[in-house]
Amino acid sequence: MKTVSIVGAGVGGLTAAINLQRAGFAVTIYEQNDHAGGKMDIIEEDGFKFDTGPTIVMMPEIYQKPFVDAGVNPDDYFTMTRVEPIMDVYTQGKKLPLSSDLVTIAREFEPFGEGELHGFLNYLTDIYGKYTIAKKYFIYQSFRSPKDFYNPKTLWHAYQLKTFSSSFSAIQKNIQNTTLQYLLSFQTLYIGISPFSGPSIYNIIPMIELLYGVWFIKGGMYEYAKALTRLFEELGGKIVYQAQVDKIETANRHVTGLRINGSLEQSDAVVTNADFPYAMTDLLVASEADKGKYKQRKVDQLDYSMSCFLLYLGVDRQYQELNLHTIKMADDFAGNVAAIDQGQLPDDPSFYVYYPTALDDSFAPAGQSSLYVLVPVANLKENDDWDAQSTSAFAAKMIDKVAADLDLPDLAEHIVYQQVYTPKTFASRYNSRFGSVFGLKPTLRQSNYFRPHNKHSKIDNLYFAGASVHPGAGVPIVITSGELAAQEVIKDHS
Ligand SMILES: Cc1cc2nc3c(=O)[nH]c(=O)nc-3n(C[C@H](O)[C@H](O)[C@H](O)COP(=O)(O)OP(=O)(O)OC[C@H]3O[C@@H](n4cnc5c(N)ncnc54)[C@H](O)[C@@H]3O)c2cc1C
């Protein structure tokens, strides 16, 4: 039986592992932390529970796919329910419920003018068409050699995506009202890129949200990490926890083993789920020539996505007025995003609040609630000023701001538990380079064929799964990355 070692038990590592174990490989995951899931993580303290990373579930069929492919019923592993309206959005002085029901959307958009609804429908038609192309020819397709991309058919499909303008300008072409423009633009922040500079193809994110809906996993997102872990172990896979991989050793363009606590763990193939730029910088032992396209200088010059500041608050009361997801956009949203890109801490930050207590009473003691506040901030390459003083000052500012902007005036006096994550937490806990929580920034030059591939170009048995490699960040896309990495291993080793 051929063996595969995987570095990291994040969503990408777990899904690669499930696909490989199912295909007949003996798979061992080495995870530095004491549990699986990576950034799909959890805090359980003082009777409160917090999902610490992802919270918005889109594309439920992709969450189910590893289970369906393994011939089991996903419902036996986790339960999803649809969330409608999907969120409340505060923008331009208004609070708007955002629906994923087209009839409701029409009713909500039409008061802004028939032309605006017409423009929205044009926008949807355009981006849906591009999504069908991206899905078929790019997202679910791995690339190995230049001819996989530089051939007339694929180049034609790439041209059809017409992705040279920014997400925001593509919206502006169809919709004139600023409130509606903003309502459709903040979603690129889900993958850590500004709508004002990120490629227009990422308008597929709001499109997917509106056309396919948003879902909630009963018990919280971490239940999904547990479900993947259970499936992998039921298939016979092995996870070694508290096993930090120190080096990926190579000879003659071949991985010879993983150096862990001084010993060398050998296998036929290695998949690294640890963040690609970190793995290339800190783990891979190879000559610059053998590193191929991603030599150290290149890795240092890559663009890195935004990071996040997070507050996890246990509150000894509940707020009936809060729904599961709330977005508060800065009045000057463009200025807010530009400040982040320039490494500044915004004066008037946009923020997101996750309030699972609205749907699920397992997150807090009876009558109390669990609140998660996410603020997009610069990564550590742009700003690493997160010492104890600046962190607690920003936490205090955000508590006041959430209370004022969401009209929860007594919030501060009801906080009985508080935990803070800064970009430094993501760098130290998961080895995300520069604390970029969404991995490499999905610019045009770092998307699609131009994102690091799932197989190393020179080292013949080294593969990659995770947010910084193809197809990109976000749970469903990382699940796909795990599947693509597994397919690459299977191609070479079956
Ligand atoms: C705050 C936040 C909010 C988010 N919100 C959403 C959302 O709402 N919806 C959504 O779809 N996505 C969201 N995301 C993005 C999503 O969580 C990620 O894209 C995805 O979980 C990344 O998975 P991964 O497998 O690429 O990497 P990771 O989760 O980073 O996993 C990598 C694993 O490798 C391990 N590792 C690293 N180095 C080593 C080593 N040397 N030895 C052994 N193990 C190692 C790490 O410990 C980790 O377990 C969010 C992310 C964050 C942080």
mmCIF file of C-alpha atoms in Angstrom, residues 81-344:
data_model
loop_
_atom_site.group_PDB
_atom_site.id
_atom_site.type_symbol
_atom_site.label_atom_id
_atom_site.label_comp_id
_atom_site.label_asym_id
_atom_site.label_seq_id
_atom_site.Cartn_x
_atom_site.Cartn_y
_atom_site.Cartn_z
ATOM 1 C CA THR A 81 -30.224 24.691 7.871
ATOM 2 C CA ARG A 82 -30.816 27.579 5.493
ATOM 3 C CA VAL A 83 -30.581 31.119 6.886
ATOM 4 C CA GLU A 84 -33.076 33.651 5.520
ATOM 5 C CA PRO A 85 -32.623 36.615 5.419
ATOM 6 C CA ILE A 86 -28.957 35.823 5.119
ATOM 7 C CA MET A 87 -27.796 38.856 7.061
ATOM 8 C CA ASP A 88 -28.539 42.396 8.188
ATOM 9 C CA VAL A 89 -26.383 45.024 6.517
ATOM 10 C CA TYR A 90 -25.901 48.519 7.890
ATOM 11 C CA THR A 91 -24.769 50.816 5.101
ATOM 12 C CA GLN A 92 -25.169 54.501 4.284
ATOM 13 C CA GLY A 93 -27.270 55.106 7.393
ATOM 14 C CA LYS A 94 -29.740 52.287 6.608
ATOM 15 C CA LYS A 95 -30.268 48.809 8.025
ATOM 16 C CA LEU A 96 -31.201 46.414 5.228
ATOM 17 C CA PRO A 97 -31.988 42.731 5.495
ATOM 18 C CA LEU A 98 -30.191 40.917 2.663
ATOM 19 C CA SER A 99 -32.266 38.101 1.264
ATOM 20 C CA SER A 100 -31.363 35.159 -0.946
ATOM 21 C CA ASP A 101 -34.906 34.915 -2.260
ATOM 22 C CA LEU A 102 -35.185 36.573 -5.671
ATOM 23 C CA VAL A 103 -38.805 37.659 -5.099
ATOM 24 C CA THR A 104 -37.815 39.358 -1.842
ATOM 25 C CA ILE A 105 -34.736 40.911 -3.435
ATOM 26 C CA ALA A 106 -36.910 42.362 -6.221
ATOM 27 C CA ARG A 107 -39.261 43.853 -3.612
ATOM 28 C CA GLU A 108 -36.336 45.349 -1.683
ATOM 29 C CA PHE A 109 -34.377 46.679 -4.676
ATOM 30 C CA GLU A 110 -37.288 48.111 -6.711
ATOM 31 C CA PRO A 111 -37.909 51.064 -4.355
ATOM 32 C CA PHE A 112 -34.420 52.269 -5.342
ATOM 33 C CA GLY A 113 -35.798 52.575 -8.915
ATOM 34 C CA GLU A 114 -36.828 50.153 -11.647
ATOM 35 C CA GLY A 115 -33.575 50.938 -13.437
ATOM 36 C CA GLU A 116 -31.670 49.719 -10.390
ATOM 37 C CA LEU A 117 -33.536 46.408 -10.298
ATOM 38 C CA HIS A 118 -33.004 46.067 -14.036
ATOM 39 C CA GLY A 119 -29.290 46.797 -13.535
ATOM 40 C CA PHE A 120 -29.116 44.215 -10.742
ATOM 41 C CA LEU A 121 -30.672 41.569 -13.005
ATOM 42 C CA ASN A 122 -28.147 42.442 -15.745
ATOM 43 C CA TYR A 123 -25.332 42.170 -13.200
ATOM 44 C CA LEU A 124 -26.612 38.759 -12.073
ATOM 45 C CA THR A 125 -26.921 37.490 -15.655
ATOM 46 C CA ASP A 126 -23.408 38.636 -16.472
ATOM 47 C CA ILE A 127 -21.717 37.213 -13.391
ATOM 48 C CA TYR A 128 -23.720 33.974 -13.480
ATOM 49 C CA GLY A 129 -22.502 33.401 -17.051
ATOM 50 C CA LYS A 130 -18.908 33.946 -15.936
ATOM 51 C CA TYR A 131 -19.416 31.674 -12.932
ATOM 52 C CA THR A 132 -20.505 28.786 -15.157
ATOM 53 C CA ILE A 133 -17.311 29.208 -17.203
ATOM 54 C CA ALA A 134 -15.062 29.587 -14.148
ATOM 55 C CA LYS A 135 -16.638 26.536 -12.532
ATOM 56 C CA LYS A 136 -16.220 24.337 -15.574
ATOM 57 C CA TYR A 137 -12.778 25.380 -16.774
ATOM 58 C CA PHE A 138 -10.889 26.856 -13.831
ATOM 59 C CA ILE A 139 -12.148 26.275 -10.279
ATOM 60 C CA TYR A 140 -12.538 22.504 -10.422
ATOM 61 C CA GLN A 141 -9.544 22.008 -12.702
ATOM 62 C CA SER A 142 -5.966 21.688 -11.537
ATOM 63 C CA PHE A 143 -3.044 22.968 -13.562
ATOM 64 C CA ARG A 144 0.320 21.334 -13.918
ATOM 65 C CA SER A 145 2.107 22.478 -16.995
ATOM 66 C CA PRO A 146 1.868 25.648 -19.117
ATOM 67 C CA LYS A 147 -0.019 23.745 -21.818
ATOM 68 C CA ASP A 148 -2.884 23.190 -19.355
ATOM 69 C CA PHE A 149 -3.527 26.941 -19.565
ATOM 70 C CA TYR A 150 -1.774 28.224 -22.671
ATOM 71 C CA ASN A 151 -3.940 26.440 -25.199
ATOM 72 C CA PRO A 152 -6.504 28.139 -27.462
ATOM 73 C CA LYS A 153 -9.564 26.682 -25.707
ATOM 74 C CA THR A 154 -8.541 27.643 -22.160
ATOM 75 C CA LEU A 155 -7.270 31.061 -23.206
ATOM 76 C CA TRP A 156 -10.627 31.695 -24.891
ATOM 77 C CA HIS A 157 -12.465 30.762 -21.698
ATOM 78 C CA ALA A 158 -10.125 32.994 -19.668
ATOM 79 C CA TYR A 159 -10.909 35.862 -22.058
ATOM 80 C CA GLN A 160 -14.656 35.226 -21.621
ATOM 81 C CA LEU A 161 -14.284 35.931 -17.890
ATOM 82 C CA LYS A 162 -13.325 39.541 -18.811
ATOM 83 C CA THR A 163 -11.920 39.962 -15.366
ATOM 84 C CA PHE A 164 -9.616 42.936 -15.906
ATOM 85 C CA SER A 165 -11.853 45.536 -14.224
ATOM 86 C CA SER A 166 -12.383 45.629 -10.448
ATOM 87 C CA SER A 167 -15.375 44.050 -8.708
ATOM 88 C CA PHE A 168 -16.690 47.485 -7.790
ATOM 89 C CA SER A 169 -16.449 48.959 -11.266
ATOM 90 C CA ALA A 170 -18.265 45.913 -12.685
ATOM 91 C CA ILE A 171 -21.088 46.635 -10.207
ATOM 92 C CA GLN A 172 -21.060 50.345 -11.073
ATOM 93 C CA LYS A 173 -21.614 49.506 -14.737
ATOM 94 C CA ASN A 174 -25.068 48.185 -13.859
ATOM 95 C CA ILE A 175 -26.113 49.866 -10.618
ATOM 96 C CA GLN A 176 -25.977 53.586 -9.835
ATOM 97 C CA ASN A 177 -27.207 53.730 -6.233
ATOM 98 C CA THR A 178 -24.346 53.762 -3.710
ATOM 99 C CA THR A 179 -26.270 51.800 -1.072
ATOM 100 C CA LEU A 180 -26.956 48.972 -3.513
ATOM 101 C CA GLN A 181 -23.401 49.130 -4.863
ATOM 102 C CA TYR A 182 -22.059 48.725 -1.337
ATOM 103 C CA LEU A 183 -24.556 45.954 -0.578
ATOM 104 C CA LEU A 184 -23.035 43.886 -3.386
ATOM 105 C CA SER A 185 -19.389 44.753 -2.859
ATOM 106 C CA PHE A 186 -18.245 43.944 0.695
ATOM 107 C CA GLN A 187 -18.314 40.189 -0.002
ATOM 108 C CA THR A 188 -14.839 40.169 -1.619
ATOM 109 C CA LEU A 189 -13.560 40.840 1.904
ATOM 110 C CA TYR A 190 -14.553 37.213 2.624
ATOM 111 C CA ILE A 191 -11.407 36.248 0.695
ATOM 112 C CA GLY A 192 -9.307 39.148 1.943
ATOM 113 C CA ILE A 193 -9.274 41.423 -1.086
ATOM 114 C CA SER A 194 -10.678 44.894 -1.688
ATOM 115 C CA PRO A 195 -13.657 45.151 -4.087
ATOM 116 C CA PHE A 196 -12.062 48.352 -5.375
ATOM 117 C CA SER A 197 -8.911 46.614 -6.607
ATOM 118 C CA GLY A 198 -9.773 42.894 -6.734
ATOM 119 C CA PRO A 199 -10.670 41.316 -10.092
ATOM 120 C CA SER A 200 -14.338 41.471 -11.101
ATOM 121 C CA ILE A 201 -14.632 37.671 -11.256
ATOM 122 C CA TYR A 202 -14.888 37.723 -7.450
ATOM 123 C CA ASN A 203 -18.383 39.154 -7.835
ATOM 124 C CA ILE A 204 -19.238 35.456 -7.958
ATOM 125 C CA ILE A 205 -19.141 35.581 -4.136
ATOM 126 C CA PRO A 206 -22.203 37.844 -3.648
ATOM 127 C CA MET A 207 -23.838 36.048 -6.596
ATOM 128 C CA ILE A 208 -23.419 32.650 -4.902
ATOM 129 C CA GLU A 209 -24.664 34.126 -1.632
ATOM 130 C CA LEU A 210 -27.796 35.558 -3.292
ATOM 131 C CA LEU A 211 -28.607 32.691 -5.668
ATOM 132 C CA TYR A 212 -27.728 29.689 -3.530
ATOM 133 C CA GLY A 213 -28.210 31.072 -0.029
ATOM 134 C CA VAL A 214 -26.345 30.950 3.245
ATOM 135 C CA TRP A 215 -26.505 28.028 5.667
ATOM 136 C CA PHE A 216 -25.835 27.329 9.309
ATOM 137 C CA ILE A 217 -24.283 24.174 10.727
ATOM 138 C CA LYS A 218 -26.056 23.099 13.898
ATOM 139 C CA GLY A 219 -23.692 23.419 16.850
ATOM 140 C CA GLY A 220 -21.438 25.761 14.859
ATOM 141 C CA MET A 221 -18.783 25.550 12.188
ATOM 142 C CA TYR A 222 -16.408 23.462 14.264
ATOM 143 C CA GLU A 223 -18.914 20.594 13.977
ATOM 144 C CA TYR A 224 -17.828 20.380 10.332
ATOM 145 C CA ALA A 225 -14.140 20.021 11.280
ATOM 146 C CA LYS A 226 -15.193 17.246 13.655
ATOM 147 C CA ALA A 227 -17.257 15.595 10.901
ATOM 148 C CA LEU A 228 -14.315 15.571 8.444
ATOM 149 C CA THR A 229 -12.009 14.189 11.141
ATOM 150 C CA ARG A 230 -14.480 11.440 11.998
ATOM 151 C CA LEU A 231 -14.932 10.443 8.355
ATOM 152 C CA PHE A 232 -11.160 10.317 7.773
ATOM 153 C CA GLU A 233 -10.614 8.154 10.856
ATOM 154 C CA GLU A 234 -13.521 5.854 9.950
ATOM 155 C CA LEU A 235 -11.835 5.327 6.579
ATOM 156 C CA GLY A 236 -8.727 4.151 8.445
ATOM 157 C CA GLY A 237 -6.642 7.353 8.310
ATOM 158 C CA LYS A 238 -4.328 8.427 11.111
ATOM 159 C CA ILE A 239 -3.773 11.881 12.622
ATOM 160 C CA VAL A 240 -0.741 12.564 14.800
ATOM 161 C CA TYR A 241 -1.360 15.651 16.937
ATOM 162 C CA GLN A 242 1.223 17.977 18.470
ATOM 163 C CA ALA A 243 3.507 16.902 15.663
ATOM 164 C CA GLN A 244 5.124 20.014 14.275
ATOM 165 C CA VAL A 245 6.835 19.349 10.974
ATOM 166 C CA ASP A 246 10.184 21.147 11.161
ATOM 167 C CA LYS A 247 11.377 20.494 7.608
ATOM 168 C CA ILE A 248 10.360 18.856 4.342
ATOM 169 C CA GLU A 249 13.621 17.249 3.242
ATOM 170 C CA THR A 250 14.440 16.561 -0.400
ATOM 171 C CA ALA A 251 17.158 15.008 -2.537
ATOM 172 C CA ASN A 252 17.298 14.890 -6.327
ATOM 173 C CA ARG A 253 13.993 16.763 -6.618
ATOM 174 C CA HIS A 254 12.195 14.191 -4.487
ATOM 175 C CA VAL A 255 10.851 14.509 -0.935
ATOM 176 C CA THR A 256 12.790 12.078 1.222
ATOM 177 C CA GLY A 257 10.775 12.686 4.389
ATOM 178 C CA LEU A 258 9.305 15.010 6.977
ATOM 179 C CA ARG A 259 11.617 15.979 9.824
ATOM 180 C CA ILE A 260 9.546 15.842 13.022
ATOM 181 C CA ASN A 261 11.144 16.045 16.460
ATOM 182 C CA GLY A 262 14.453 14.939 14.992
ATOM 183 C CA SER A 263 13.197 11.817 13.210
ATOM 184 C CA LEU A 264 12.491 11.445 9.494
ATOM 185 C CA GLU A 265 8.981 10.244 8.573
ATOM 186 C CA GLN A 266 9.031 8.764 5.079
ATOM 187 C CA SER A 267 6.208 8.233 2.587
ATOM 188 C CA ASP A 268 5.658 7.927 -1.158
ATOM 189 C CA ALA A 269 4.114 11.401 -1.424
ATOM 190 C CA VAL A 270 3.696 14.509 0.743
ATOM 191 C CA VAL A 271 0.805 16.972 0.668
ATOM 192 C CA THR A 272 1.374 20.198 2.545
ATOM 193 C CA ASN A 273 -1.699 21.921 3.867
ATOM 194 C CA ALA A 274 0.434 24.328 5.897
ATOM 195 C CA ASP A 275 0.193 27.769 4.268
ATOM 196 C CA PHE A 276 2.079 27.624 0.933
ATOM 197 C CA PRO A 277 4.336 30.696 1.395
ATOM 198 C CA TYR A 278 5.207 29.565 4.934
ATOM 199 C CA ALA A 279 5.944 26.026 3.717
ATOM 200 C CA MET A 280 8.181 27.337 0.930
ATOM 201 C CA THR A 281 10.000 29.679 3.332
ATOM 202 C CA ASP A 282 10.289 27.651 6.525
ATOM 203 C CA LEU A 283 9.787 23.982 5.684
ATOM 204 C CA LEU A 284 11.076 23.085 2.238
ATOM 205 C CA VAL A 285 14.761 22.203 2.179
ATOM 206 C CA ALA A 286 15.765 22.420 -1.480
ATOM 207 C CA SER A 287 18.168 24.382 -3.633
ATOM 208 C CA GLU A 288 16.855 27.593 -5.192
ATOM 209 C CA ALA A 289 16.890 25.848 -8.588
ATOM 210 C CA ASP A 290 14.796 22.976 -7.255
ATOM 211 C CA LYS A 291 12.261 25.409 -5.755
ATOM 212 C CA GLY A 292 11.132 26.211 -9.292
ATOM 213 C CA LYS A 293 8.959 29.310 -9.774
ATOM 214 C CA TYR A 294 8.654 30.051 -6.054
ATOM 215 C CA LYS A 295 12.214 30.944 -5.078
ATOM 216 C CA GLN A 296 12.519 32.854 -1.796
ATOM 217 C CA ARG A 297 12.673 36.291 -3.426
ATOM 218 C CA LYS A 298 9.480 35.601 -5.359
ATOM 219 C CA VAL A 299 7.689 34.253 -2.255
ATOM 220 C CA ASP A 300 8.616 37.418 -0.335
ATOM 221 C CA GLN A 301 7.291 39.611 -3.137
ATOM 222 C CA LEU A 302 3.909 37.897 -3.429
ATOM 223 C CA ASP A 303 0.795 39.825 -2.416
ATOM 224 C CA TYR A 304 -0.733 38.688 0.861
ATOM 225 C CA SER A 305 -4.416 38.991 1.765
ATOM 226 C CA MET A 306 -5.844 41.046 4.595
ATOM 227 C CA SER A 307 -5.935 39.839 8.150
ATOM 228 C CA CYS A 308 -8.541 40.139 10.876
ATOM 229 C CA PHE A 309 -8.881 41.389 14.414
ATOM 230 C CA LEU A 310 -11.409 39.362 16.400
ATOM 231 C CA LEU A 311 -13.257 39.821 19.634
ATOM 232 C CA TYR A 312 -15.009 36.836 21.214
ATOM 233 C CA LEU A 313 -17.420 38.091 23.852
ATOM 234 C CA GLY A 314 -19.434 36.062 26.353
ATOM 235 C CA VAL A 315 -22.385 38.228 27.379
ATOM 236 C CA ASP A 316 -24.709 37.550 30.328
ATOM 237 C CA ARG A 317 -27.831 38.541 28.411
ATOM 238 C CA GLN A 318 -29.333 37.945 24.973
ATOM 239 C CA TYR A 319 -30.140 40.430 22.185
ATOM 240 C CA GLN A 320 -33.391 39.612 20.376
ATOM 241 C CA GLU A 321 -32.609 42.343 17.839
ATOM 242 C CA LEU A 322 -29.471 40.568 16.546
ATOM 243 C CA ASN A 323 -29.692 38.069 13.706
ATOM 244 C CA LEU A 324 -27.079 35.387 12.988
ATOM 245 C CA HIS A 325 -24.965 37.612 10.707
ATOM 246 C CA THR A 326 -24.651 41.406 10.741
ATOM 247 C CA ILE A 327 -22.353 43.541 8.622
ATOM 248 C CA LYS A 328 -21.737 47.181 9.501
ATOM 249 C CA MET A 329 -20.021 48.978 6.639
ATOM 250 C CA ALA A 330 -18.041 52.136 7.275
ATOM 251 C CA ASP A 331 -19.769 55.244 5.903
ATOM 252 C CA ASP A 332 -16.681 55.801 3.785
ATOM 253 C CA PHE A 333 -16.292 52.146 2.811
ATOM 254 C CA ALA A 334 -13.818 52.887 0.020
ATOM 255 C CA GLY A 335 -11.643 54.926 2.422
ATOM 256 C CA ASN A 336 -11.853 52.170 5.042
ATOM 257 C CA VAL A 337 -10.650 49.496 2.604
ATOM 258 C CA ALA A 338 -7.915 51.773 1.210
ATOM 259 C CA ALA A 339 -6.637 52.403 4.771
ATOM 260 C CA ILE A 340 -6.371 48.638 5.348
ATOM 261 C CA ASP A 341 -4.464 48.201 2.082
ATOM 262 C CA GLN A 342 -2.070 50.943 3.243
ATOM 263 C CA GLY A 343 -1.447 49.235 6.574
ATOM 264 C CA GLN A 344 -3.386 51.762 8.656
#
